[in-house]
Amino acid sequence: MTVSAVPQGVGLTEAPAKAPRRQGSAANRRRSRLAPGGLRWILPGFVLSVGLIYFCIGYNAYLSVYDYNGVGPKVFVGLGNYLKAFQNPDFWATLRHTLVFFIVGYTGQVVMGFIFAAILHSKVRFAVVYKILIFMPVIIAPAIMSPVHRRVFAKEGAINWILEHIGLGAIAQPWLAQVSTSLFVVIGVQIWSSIGMAFILFYASMGQVNPEMLEAARIDGAGNIRILISIILPNLRGTAIALLILKAITSLKLFEFPYLLTRGGPINSSDFLGTYIHREAVLQFHYGYASALSVILLLLSVVFAIIMGSRARRD
Amino acid sequence: MFELRTRRSRWTIQIVLTLLVIPFVVPLYTMVEGSLQGRGFGNYLAVLKVPGLILFFRNSALIAAGTIAIVYILTMAASFGFSKLRIRSKEVFFWMLLAALTLPEVVLLTPLFVTADKTHIYNTFWAVIIPISALQVPFMVLLTRSYMDGIPDELFEAARIDGAGTWKMFWSILVPLAKPMAVVVVVLVLIAAWNAYLLPLVFLQNPDYQVVTQLPQYFQGQYNDDQTKVLAGALLTALPEIIAYVSLQRFFEQGMSAGALK
């Protein structure tokens, strides 16, 4: 039942992951003189996306050298806003949280996504029900689920209730309201909401492993664990790398869960660049400073864009 | 994938799976249980009676429809260009578009917020539709282009020899063949637009223009932080998404595996 859900004849599913693109570009070169010009076809999308980016990069760079609160005059401060950020422990705290989020979040997402994909590719009952439950958090908006999570992690919430009933009542605590745990609750909730994506991508790439190869391995006496390590894992490398890049971007973008669960607090303990910029720009009207932070964030993103671009060209 | 020969191993794996899925059930259970406390279904009736509730849904639907239309048209045209047409230094353009993939929306915040007065986008749907579209197009082009690379070029050459223009090729060959990708584009953009929170939070302050993701906070204001009604509101808001996903689950799974993110 589970395997049949992956279509065998659709588009690229049967071909090895990298072949179609390579064929495509070779064919492109061969008939490039035949094909009609296409600049005007890509232009609208290009102008919208790239245009908005360059406008925002330019505007952020421009504002970042001023002290500006929206109504008064713009006061030129040079690199003052950047120096202010680098000297501010709050700024370094957001970077530290981003790094922890990236490492813990990626590990959790990939390990759990892989386990679910492997189990659901075996013949288990009610597989569809499990799949829907796992993917549901990807669908429902963080903004909608946040009040629920706040209740789950509250002092009288479900987590503490479960802990008390399995004999761990001693470690029950107000998870979101204290400095020592708030960051990990935010990370945990974000993992919870991203496992579904890792699961569905792993599930799809596992479906492309050649069944004859599995059959042959099995005849040669390979057990389930052996097959998992020697045949299936190597096939998932591409997906794992794609998820790594996506996670890096998500870590830099993170706004909704920290904002809605803790507002970055208590005392900055779960603050991220996203919540920090929002606070400085929208609530405090420190536009120049917020722009400097945005430029730093952009530079970090560009590093990932370059890594990603070089990967795309290699394929 | 894995052969489970004995009945015991089958039961073990089923139990392991059920235990692992508990964290996914707990929030859903909490949502339902919390929303029924106190006045039971009365909470739902109270929430449904909130004047203007329908506006939140209408506004979200309008934004989603606008975003989907823009992203679908731009993505199909751009992927067609990138995959099948001749463009000088094509890969440079493609790479520049890919760079947009990493753009965090919070970076748009300060420039758009500061220029909002001049551009008159404050409290209009465009303030949400245009940035979301701009952020969605790169990823959709990435997915759709690799899908189109899998469509044989010979089809287009044959059409050309038969005298078809570029527009005709796009409309009569590409659009019908790219239907599986259309489902993926629609579903992913729908999720992104329907779930958008930051941009509406900042740019749609007028109550008449607010969207469903702002409902929990609206209820918190309305009911003085009466959690039962907030949760009832959350469930009512999540319901359309849950229903839509459960009914589209099969197609979506197929589309994802046909897509190129590998």
mmCIF file of C-alpha atoms in Angstrom, chain A:
data_model
loop_
_atom_site.group_PDB
_atom_site.id
_atom_site.type_symbol
_atom_site.label_atom_id
_atom_site.label_comp_id
_atom_site.label_asym_id
_atom_site.label_seq_id
_atom_site.Cartn_x
_atom_site.Cartn_y
_atom_site.Cartn_z
ATOM 1 C CA MET A 1 0.000 0.000 0.000
ATOM 2 C CA THR A 2 2.705 2.415 0.938
ATOM 3 C CA VAL A 3 4.959 1.788 -2.019
ATOM 4 C CA SER A 4 2.134 2.102 -4.536
ATOM 5 C CA ALA A 5 1.573 5.684 -3.391
ATOM 6 C CA VAL A 6 4.773 6.665 -5.165
ATOM 7 C CA PRO A 7 3.972 6.873 -8.870
ATOM 8 C CA GLN A 8 6.295 4.764 -10.952
ATOM 9 C CA GLY A 9 5.750 6.391 -14.305
ATOM 10 C CA VAL A 10 5.673 10.081 -13.482
ATOM 11 C CA GLY A 11 8.331 12.234 -15.052
ATOM 12 C CA LEU A 12 11.698 11.904 -13.421
ATOM 13 C CA THR A 13 10.921 9.320 -10.805
ATOM 14 C CA GLU A 14 12.415 6.410 -12.673
ATOM 15 C CA ALA A 15 15.489 8.134 -13.967
ATOM 16 C CA PRO A 16 18.523 8.548 -11.715
ATOM 17 C CA ALA A 17 18.371 11.877 -9.941
ATOM 18 C CA LYS A 18 21.003 13.709 -11.903
ATOM 19 C CA ALA A 19 20.597 12.385 -15.417
ATOM 20 C CA PRO A 20 17.718 14.514 -16.794
ATOM 21 C CA ARG A 21 19.349 17.859 -16.103
ATOM 22 C CA ARG A 22 22.628 16.836 -17.685
ATOM 23 C CA GLN A 23 20.857 15.513 -20.772
ATOM 24 C CA GLY A 24 18.830 18.690 -20.915
ATOM 25 C CA SER A 25 21.835 21.004 -20.925
ATOM 26 C CA ALA A 26 23.695 18.909 -23.513
ATOM 27 C CA ALA A 27 20.652 18.993 -25.756
ATOM 28 C CA ASN A 28 20.362 22.724 -25.128
ATOM 29 C CA ARG A 29 23.801 23.328 -26.504
ATOM 30 C CA ARG A 30 23.187 21.160 -29.556
ATOM 31 C CA ARG A 31 20.022 22.918 -30.671
ATOM 32 C CA SER A 32 20.601 26.324 -29.146
ATOM 33 C CA ARG A 33 20.584 27.992 -32.564
ATOM 34 C CA LEU A 34 17.247 26.361 -33.367
ATOM 35 C CA ALA A 35 15.392 27.483 -30.261
ATOM 36 C CA PRO A 36 13.645 30.860 -30.291
ATOM 37 C CA GLY A 37 14.897 33.618 -28.001
ATOM 38 C CA GLY A 38 13.380 33.519 -24.556
ATOM 39 C CA LEU A 39 14.529 36.555 -22.634
ATOM 40 C CA ARG A 40 11.082 38.087 -22.453
ATOM 41 C CA TRP A 41 9.698 34.845 -20.987
ATOM 42 C CA ILE A 42 11.956 34.935 -17.961
ATOM 43 C CA LEU A 43 11.902 38.697 -17.561
ATOM 44 C CA PRO A 44 8.654 39.207 -15.557
ATOM 45 C CA GLY A 45 9.546 36.700 -12.845
ATOM 46 C CA PHE A 46 13.134 37.856 -12.868
ATOM 47 C CA VAL A 47 12.219 41.516 -12.466
ATOM 48 C CA LEU A 48 9.789 40.792 -9.631
ATOM 49 C CA SER A 49 12.094 38.558 -7.561
ATOM 50 C CA VAL A 50 15.543 39.889 -8.342
ATOM 51 C CA GLY A 51 14.276 43.468 -8.608
ATOM 52 C CA LEU A 52 12.750 43.395 -5.145
ATOM 53 C CA ILE A 53 15.926 41.893 -3.741
ATOM 54 C CA TYR A 54 18.217 44.511 -5.184
ATOM 55 C CA PHE A 55 15.875 47.262 -4.137
ATOM 56 C CA CYS A 56 15.855 45.912 -0.576
ATOM 57 C CA ILE A 57 19.590 45.257 -0.447
ATOM 58 C CA GLY A 58 20.266 48.741 -1.764
ATOM 59 C CA TYR A 59 17.815 50.391 0.568
ATOM 60 C CA ASN A 60 19.087 48.482 3.590
ATOM 61 C CA ALA A 61 22.683 49.349 2.720
ATOM 62 C CA TYR A 62 21.689 53.004 2.287
ATOM 63 C CA LEU A 63 19.769 53.241 5.570
ATOM 64 C CA SER A 64 22.367 51.270 7.520
ATOM 65 C CA VAL A 65 24.818 54.191 7.573
ATOM 66 C CA TYR A 66 22.238 56.567 9.054
ATOM 67 C CA ASP A 67 20.629 57.048 12.422
ATOM 68 C CA TYR A 68 16.977 57.379 11.472
ATOM 69 C CA ASN A 69 13.744 56.989 13.405
ATOM 70 C CA GLY A 70 11.228 57.628 10.636
ATOM 71 C CA VAL A 71 10.241 61.205 11.445
ATOM 72 C CA GLY A 72 13.376 63.166 12.333
ATOM 73 C CA PRO A 73 16.261 63.901 9.960
ATOM 74 C CA LYS A 74 18.635 61.152 8.851
ATOM 75 C CA VAL A 75 21.924 61.544 10.723
ATOM 76 C CA PHE A 76 24.966 60.084 8.988
ATOM 77 C CA VAL A 77 26.841 57.729 11.322
ATOM 78 C CA GLY A 78 29.039 55.799 8.887
ATOM 79 C CA LEU A 79 29.667 52.274 10.125
ATOM 80 C CA GLY A 80 28.406 53.202 13.570
ATOM 81 C CA ASN A 81 25.371 50.941 13.381
ATOM 82 C CA TYR A 82 27.560 47.957 12.499
ATOM 83 C CA LEU A 83 29.969 48.694 15.331
ATOM 84 C CA LYS A 84 26.984 49.010 17.647
ATOM 85 C CA ALA A 85 25.796 45.563 16.599
ATOM 86 C CA PHE A 86 29.209 43.935 17.004
ATOM 87 C CA GLN A 87 29.564 45.425 20.477
ATOM 88 C CA ASN A 88 26.079 44.386 21.524
ATOM 89 C CA PRO A 89 25.856 41.068 23.426
ATOM 90 C CA ASP A 90 22.194 40.796 22.336
ATOM 91 C CA PHE A 91 23.349 40.555 18.731
ATOM 92 C CA TRP A 92 25.867 37.812 19.476
ATOM 93 C CA ALA A 93 23.199 35.986 21.459
ATOM 94 C CA THR A 94 20.946 35.840 18.373
ATOM 95 C CA LEU A 95 23.807 34.412 16.293
ATOM 96 C CA ARG A 96 24.572 31.838 18.987
ATOM 97 C CA HIS A 97 20.907 30.805 19.120
ATOM 98 C CA THR A 98 20.813 30.561 15.324
ATOM 99 C CA LEU A 99 23.817 28.232 15.328
ATOM 100 C CA VAL A 100 22.371 26.025 18.089
ATOM 101 C CA PHE A 101 19.057 25.989 16.260
ATOM 102 C CA PHE A 102 20.758 24.991 13.013
ATOM 103 C CA ILE A 103 22.726 22.091 14.515
ATOM 104 C CA VAL A 104 20.067 20.693 16.846
ATOM 105 C CA GLY A 105 17.241 21.423 14.431
ATOM 106 C CA TYR A 106 18.912 19.751 11.466
ATOM 107 C CA THR A 107 19.917 16.665 13.421
ATOM 108 C CA GLY A 108 16.445 16.252 14.870
ATOM 109 C CA GLN A 109 14.671 16.825 11.583
ATOM 110 C CA VAL A 110 16.846 14.475 9.542
ATOM 111 C CA VAL A 111 17.007 11.658 12.101
ATOM 112 C CA MET A 112 13.268 11.660 12.744
ATOM 113 C CA GLY A 113 12.358 12.178 9.086
ATOM 114 C CA PHE A 114 14.573 9.256 8.132
ATOM 115 C CA ILE A 115 13.169 6.948 10.817
ATOM 116 C CA PHE A 116 9.583 7.735 9.814
ATOM 117 C CA ALA A 117 10.341 7.273 6.105
ATOM 118 C CA ALA A 118 12.056 3.928 6.732
ATOM 119 C CA ILE A 119 9.256 2.621 8.947
ATOM 120 C CA LEU A 120 6.483 3.790 6.633
ATOM 121 C CA HIS A 121 8.144 2.100 3.668
ATOM 122 C CA SER A 122 7.767 -1.195 5.528
ATOM 123 C CA LYS A 123 4.373 -2.795 5.563
ATOM 124 C CA VAL A 124 2.724 -1.150 8.539
ATOM 125 C CA ARG A 125 -0.995 -0.790 9.118
ATOM 126 C CA PHE A 126 -2.847 2.533 8.755
ATOM 127 C CA ALA A 127 0.198 4.098 7.066
ATOM 128 C CA VAL A 128 -1.905 6.936 5.614
ATOM 129 C CA VAL A 129 -3.047 8.016 9.084
ATOM 130 C CA TYR A 130 0.550 8.239 10.315
ATOM 131 C CA LYS A 131 1.655 10.109 7.193
ATOM 132 C CA ILE A 132 -1.096 12.696 7.603
ATOM 133 C CA LEU A 133 -0.292 13.174 11.298
ATOM 134 C CA ILE A 134 3.419 13.654 10.579
ATOM 135 C CA PHE A 135 2.859 16.114 7.736
ATOM 136 C CA MET A 136 0.073 18.071 9.443
ATOM 137 C CA PRO A 137 2.445 20.472 11.271
ATOM 138 C CA VAL A 138 3.950 21.527 7.924
ATOM 139 C CA ILE A 139 0.497 22.533 6.725
ATOM 140 C CA ILE A 140 -0.921 24.364 9.734
ATOM 141 C CA ALA A 141 0.372 27.903 10.199
ATOM 142 C CA PRO A 142 2.789 28.492 13.094
ATOM 143 C CA ALA A 143 0.598 31.449 13.988
ATOM 144 C CA ILE A 144 -2.382 29.138 14.434
ATOM 145 C CA MET A 145 -0.537 26.422 16.369
ATOM 146 C CA SER A 146 1.358 28.734 18.696
ATOM 147 C CA PRO A 147 -1.452 29.244 21.244
ATOM 148 C CA VAL A 148 -1.740 25.454 21.342
ATOM 149 C CA HIS A 149 1.996 24.986 21.952
ATOM 150 C CA ARG A 150 1.929 27.562 24.689
ATOM 151 C CA ARG A 151 -0.732 25.500 26.395
ATOM 152 C CA VAL A 152 1.148 22.225 25.816
ATOM 153 C CA PHE A 153 4.295 23.601 27.462
ATOM 154 C CA ALA A 154 2.491 25.566 30.176
ATOM 155 C CA LYS A 155 2.890 24.742 33.855
ATOM 156 C CA GLU A 156 -0.326 22.693 33.860
ATOM 157 C CA GLY A 157 0.142 21.623 30.230
ATOM 158 C CA ALA A 158 0.336 18.236 28.552
ATOM 159 C CA ILE A 159 4.130 17.875 28.787
ATOM 160 C CA ASN A 160 4.186 18.238 32.547
ATOM 161 C CA TRP A 161 1.105 16.013 32.832
ATOM 162 C CA ILE A 162 2.868 13.244 30.888
ATOM 163 C CA LEU A 163 6.079 13.673 32.918
ATOM 164 C CA GLU A 164 4.141 13.340 36.162
ATOM 165 C CA HIS A 165 2.377 10.219 34.974
ATOM 166 C CA ILE A 166 5.534 8.415 33.899
ATOM 167 C CA GLY A 167 7.196 9.149 37.227
ATOM 168 C CA LEU A 168 9.288 12.113 36.143
ATOM 169 C CA GLY A 169 7.197 14.713 37.945
ATOM 170 C CA ALA A 170 10.383 16.058 39.512
ATOM 171 C CA ILE A 171 11.531 17.635 36.241
ATOM 172 C CA ALA A 172 8.164 19.207 35.432
ATOM 173 C CA GLN A 173 8.656 22.960 35.006
ATOM 174 C CA PRO A 174 7.263 26.080 33.304
ATOM 175 C CA TRP A 175 9.138 25.410 30.076
ATOM 176 C CA LEU A 176 8.470 28.629 28.179
ATOM 177 C CA ALA A 177 8.763 31.007 31.111
ATOM 178 C CA GLN A 178 12.358 30.369 32.136
ATOM 179 C CA VAL A 179 15.672 31.314 30.594
ATOM 180 C CA SER A 180 17.171 27.826 30.799
ATOM 181 C CA THR A 181 14.540 26.046 28.672
ATOM 182 C CA SER A 182 12.818 28.578 26.391
ATOM 183 C CA LEU A 183 15.321 28.235 23.522
ATOM 184 C CA PHE A 184 14.983 24.468 23.461
ATOM 185 C CA VAL A 185 11.211 24.599 23.482
ATOM 186 C CA VAL A 186 11.319 26.912 20.444
ATOM 187 C CA ILE A 187 13.806 24.582 18.729
ATOM 188 C CA GLY A 188 11.734 21.528 19.658
ATOM 189 C CA VAL A 189 8.535 23.057 18.266
ATOM 190 C CA GLN A 190 10.338 24.024 15.063
ATOM 191 C CA ILE A 191 11.690 20.461 14.688
ATOM 192 C CA TRP A 192 8.174 19.172 15.252
ATOM 193 C CA SER A 193 6.902 21.375 12.441
ATOM 194 C CA SER A 194 9.689 20.454 10.005
ATOM 195 C CA ILE A 195 9.941 16.668 10.396
ATOM 196 C CA GLY A 196 7.083 16.250 7.906
ATOM 197 C CA MET A 197 9.096 17.932 5.152
ATOM 198 C CA ALA A 198 12.180 15.756 5.767
ATOM 199 C CA PHE A 199 9.921 12.719 5.952
ATOM 200 C CA ILE A 200 8.183 13.325 2.624
ATOM 201 C CA LEU A 201 11.475 14.032 0.802
ATOM 202 C CA PHE A 202 13.211 10.966 2.269
ATOM 203 C CA TYR A 203 10.106 8.919 1.578
ATOM 204 C CA ALA A 204 10.154 9.978 -2.090
ATOM 205 C CA SER A 205 13.867 9.240 -2.568
ATOM 206 C CA MET A 206 13.572 5.869 -0.814
ATOM 207 C CA GLY A 207 10.837 5.021 -3.296
ATOM 208 C CA GLN A 208 13.372 5.456 -6.089
ATOM 209 C CA VAL A 209 15.775 2.827 -4.805
ATOM 210 C CA ASN A 210 15.806 0.052 -7.382
ATOM 211 C CA PRO A 211 13.740 -2.873 -6.041
ATOM 212 C CA GLU A 212 15.894 -5.374 -7.953
ATOM 213 C CA MET A 213 18.936 -4.143 -6.076
ATOM 214 C CA LEU A 214 17.146 -4.785 -2.788
ATOM 215 C CA GLU A 215 16.067 -8.215 -4.016
ATOM 216 C CA ALA A 216 19.625 -9.098 -5.016
ATOM 217 C CA ALA A 217 20.996 -7.918 -1.671
ATOM 218 C CA ARG A 218 18.402 -9.940 0.151
ATOM 219 C CA ILE A 219 19.235 -13.096 -1.816
ATOM 220 C CA ASP A 220 22.864 -12.534 -0.900
ATOM 221 C CA GLY A 221 21.764 -12.677 2.726
ATOM 222 C CA ALA A 222 21.774 -9.003 3.709
ATOM 223 C CA GLY A 223 19.566 -8.174 6.679
ATOM 224 C CA ASN A 224 17.366 -5.097 7.114
ATOM 225 C CA ILE A 225 20.043 -3.061 8.895
ATOM 226 C CA ARG A 226 22.694 -3.989 6.319
ATOM 227 C CA ILE A 227 20.388 -2.967 3.445
ATOM 228 C CA LEU A 228 19.592 0.287 5.203
ATOM 229 C CA ILE A 229 23.261 1.224 5.619
ATOM 230 C CA SER A 230 24.731 -0.057 2.354
ATOM 231 C CA ILE A 231 21.981 0.609 -0.182
ATOM 232 C CA ILE A 232 19.436 3.075 1.103
ATOM 233 C CA LEU A 233 21.604 5.587 2.977
ATOM 234 C CA PRO A 234 23.909 6.351 -0.001
ATOM 235 C CA ASN A 235 20.793 7.084 -2.073
ATOM 236 C CA LEU A 236 19.610 9.701 0.407
ATOM 237 C CA ARG A 237 22.741 11.819 0.377
ATOM 238 C CA GLY A 238 21.341 14.356 -2.106
ATOM 239 C CA THR A 239 18.166 14.824 -0.075
ATOM 240 C CA ALA A 240 20.147 15.235 3.139
ATOM 241 C CA ILE A 241 22.295 17.948 1.540
ATOM 242 C CA ALA A 242 19.217 19.725 0.138
ATOM 243 C CA LEU A 243 17.702 19.659 3.627
ATOM 244 C CA LEU A 244 20.947 20.999 5.108
ATOM 245 C CA ILE A 245 20.817 24.041 2.830
ATOM 246 C CA LEU A 246 17.101 24.557 3.447
ATOM 247 C CA LYS A 247 17.735 24.342 7.201
ATOM 248 C CA ALA A 248 20.516 26.923 6.996
ATOM 249 C CA ILE A 249 18.102 29.292 5.264
ATOM 250 C CA THR A 250 15.312 28.530 7.758
ATOM 251 C CA SER A 251 17.668 29.211 10.660
ATOM 252 C CA LEU A 252 18.472 32.649 9.290
ATOM 253 C CA LYS A 253 14.819 33.372 8.498
ATOM 254 C CA LEU A 254 13.368 32.159 11.773
ATOM 255 C CA PHE A 255 10.717 34.532 13.058
ATOM 256 C CA GLU A 256 7.287 33.129 13.733
ATOM 257 C CA PHE A 257 7.744 30.488 16.415
ATOM 258 C CA PRO A 258 10.149 32.485 18.593
ATOM 259 C CA TYR A 259 8.012 35.616 18.182
ATOM 260 C CA LEU A 260 4.720 33.894 18.931
ATOM 261 C CA LEU A 261 5.897 31.505 21.643
ATOM 262 C CA THR A 262 8.235 33.675 23.698
ATOM 263 C CA ARG A 263 8.698 37.061 21.946
ATOM 264 C CA GLY A 264 12.397 36.131 22.063
ATOM 265 C CA GLY A 265 12.398 36.057 25.837
ATOM 266 C CA PRO A 266 12.556 35.697 28.703
ATOM 267 C CA ILE A 267 15.520 38.113 28.707
ATOM 268 C CA ASN A 268 16.592 37.381 25.087
ATOM 269 C CA SER A 269 17.028 33.698 25.913
ATOM 270 C CA SER A 270 15.242 32.633 22.702
ATOM 271 C CA ASP A 271 15.941 35.658 20.525
ATOM 272 C CA PHE A 272 16.848 35.222 16.843
ATOM 273 C CA LEU A 273 17.941 37.637 14.126
ATOM 274 C CA GLY A 274 14.391 37.731 12.749
ATOM 275 C CA THR A 275 12.751 38.699 16.025
ATOM 276 C CA TYR A 276 15.594 41.107 16.768
ATOM 277 C CA ILE A 277 15.223 42.979 13.449
ATOM 278 C CA HIS A 278 11.440 43.074 13.784
ATOM 279 C CA ARG A 279 11.728 44.525 17.287
ATOM 280 C CA GLU A 280 14.265 47.159 16.287
ATOM 281 C CA ALA A 281 12.466 48.211 13.075
ATOM 282 C CA VAL A 282 8.745 47.915 13.755
ATOM 283 C CA LEU A 283 8.527 48.414 17.520
ATOM 284 C CA GLN A 284 11.487 50.694 18.338
ATOM 285 C CA PHE A 285 11.775 52.624 15.037
ATOM 286 C CA HIS A 286 15.581 52.132 14.960
ATOM 287 C CA TYR A 287 15.520 51.899 11.173
ATOM 288 C CA GLY A 288 19.216 52.495 10.610
ATOM 289 C CA TYR A 289 20.248 49.879 13.144
ATOM 290 C CA ALA A 290 17.645 47.393 11.836
ATOM 291 C CA SER A 291 18.970 47.927 8.308
ATOM 292 C CA ALA A 292 22.531 47.240 9.437
ATOM 293 C CA LEU A 293 21.310 44.004 11.031
ATOM 294 C CA SER A 294 19.474 43.165 7.781
ATOM 295 C CA VAL A 295 22.661 43.696 5.766
ATOM 296 C CA ILE A 296 24.547 41.338 8.092
ATOM 297 C CA LEU A 297 21.756 38.800 7.706
ATOM 298 C CA LEU A 298 21.884 39.233 3.916
ATOM 299 C CA LEU A 299 25.634 38.674 3.844
ATOM 300 C CA LEU A 300 25.167 35.450 5.819
ATOM 301 C CA SER A 301 22.454 34.388 3.338
ATOM 302 C CA VAL A 302 24.660 35.197 0.367
ATOM 303 C CA VAL A 303 27.287 32.799 1.705
ATOM 304 C CA PHE A 304 24.670 30.054 1.581
ATOM 305 C CA ALA A 305 23.512 31.197 -1.853
ATOM 306 C CA ILE A 306 27.048 30.775 -3.172
ATOM 307 C CA ILE A 307 27.334 27.318 -1.648
ATOM 308 C CA MET A 308 23.993 26.437 -3.191
ATOM 309 C CA GLY A 309 24.836 27.949 -6.573
ATOM 310 C CA SER A 310 28.084 26.015 -6.824
ATOM 311 C CA ARG A 311 26.187 22.853 -5.948
ATOM 312 C CA ALA A 312 23.529 23.494 -8.587
ATOM 313 C CA ARG A 313 26.202 24.005 -11.245
ATOM 314 C CA ARG A 314 28.024 20.832 -10.212
ATOM 315 C CA ASP A 315 24.879 18.758 -10.716
#
